[in-house]
Amino acid sequence: MYHRLLRNASFWSFLFDVDKDLAATQRQQGCPCGGRLHCAHYPRQPRGGPDKLPKEYGYRLSFCCDRDGCRKRATPPSVRFLGRKLYFGAVVVLVAAMRQGPSAWRVRELSKLFNVDRRTIARWRVFWREHFPQTRFWKVARGRFAPKLPIASLPRALLEAFVHKPDSREDWKRLLEFLSPITITGGLSIKGVS
Ligand SMILES: [Zn+2]
């Protein structure tokens, strides 16, 4: 049962630690202008996690250059967020995946479990089937799967490619790190469009 781990607060604390590492790497690199990066995290209230998660788990870690005239923002990739989606990224993957396959869950059950409405679930399915396969990221990343992952089976095929034990945090970490390049600005751009 893939969903059990996602209802567990310690999973989110684990992912928050992974994000802190990704953020530390970004910070070390500094701004391309040579400036230093200062913390400028965004408070967000991502949905779909267990009740009463500590507020800090919802922060999107981000930095700002300290040089006058630059002040550029640098937001590292994340294993918790998926672009501007309101829900945690793992939930966007999992709920769409649980609607697929021979033992697909009913919308009603998923809505209850993750507090997500029917229209949002439908939008996620379109995202995985139609938008995601068109991204520059996927055009390159798909090459690492043999045999090829059929587009119609996304995101379930991705979930199964990475998460072998449904309760494995490390398996989820690998999946979410794989997807993390699409979590930064421009990461979901479509091939051929800038
Ligand atoms: Zn700068």
Coordinates of N, CA and C and ligand atoms in Angstrom, one line a residue, residues 31-35 65-67 70-72, ligand 1:
C31 N 25.6 33.0 -6.1 CA 24.9 33.6 -7.2 C 25.9 33.7 -8.4
P32 N 25.4 33.5 -9.6 CA 26.3 33.6 -10.8 C 27.0 35.0 -10.9
C33 N 26.5 36.0 -10.2 CA 27.2 37.3 -10.2 C 28.3 37.3 -9.3
G34 N 28.5 36.3 -8.5 CA 29.5 36.3 -7.5 C 29.1 36.7 -6.1
G35 N 27.8 37.1 -6.0 CA 27.2 37.4 -4.7 C 26.9 36.2 -3.8
C65 N 20.2 36.8 -3.7 CA 21.5 37.3 -3.8 C 21.6 38.6 -2.9
D66 N 22.8 38.7 -2.3 CA 22.9 39.9 -1.4 C 23.5 41.1 -2.0
R67 N 23.8 41.0 -3.4 CA 24.4 42.2 -4.0 C 23.4 43.2 -4.5
C70 N 21.7 43.2 -8.1 CA 21.4 41.8 -8.6 C 20.2 41.3 -7.8
R71 N 20.4 40.9 -6.6 CA 19.2 40.5 -5.7 C 18.4 39.4 -6.4
K72 N 19.1 38.6 -7.2 CA 18.4 37.5 -7.9 C 18.0 36.4 -6.9
Ligands
ZN1 ZN 23.7 38.0 -7.7

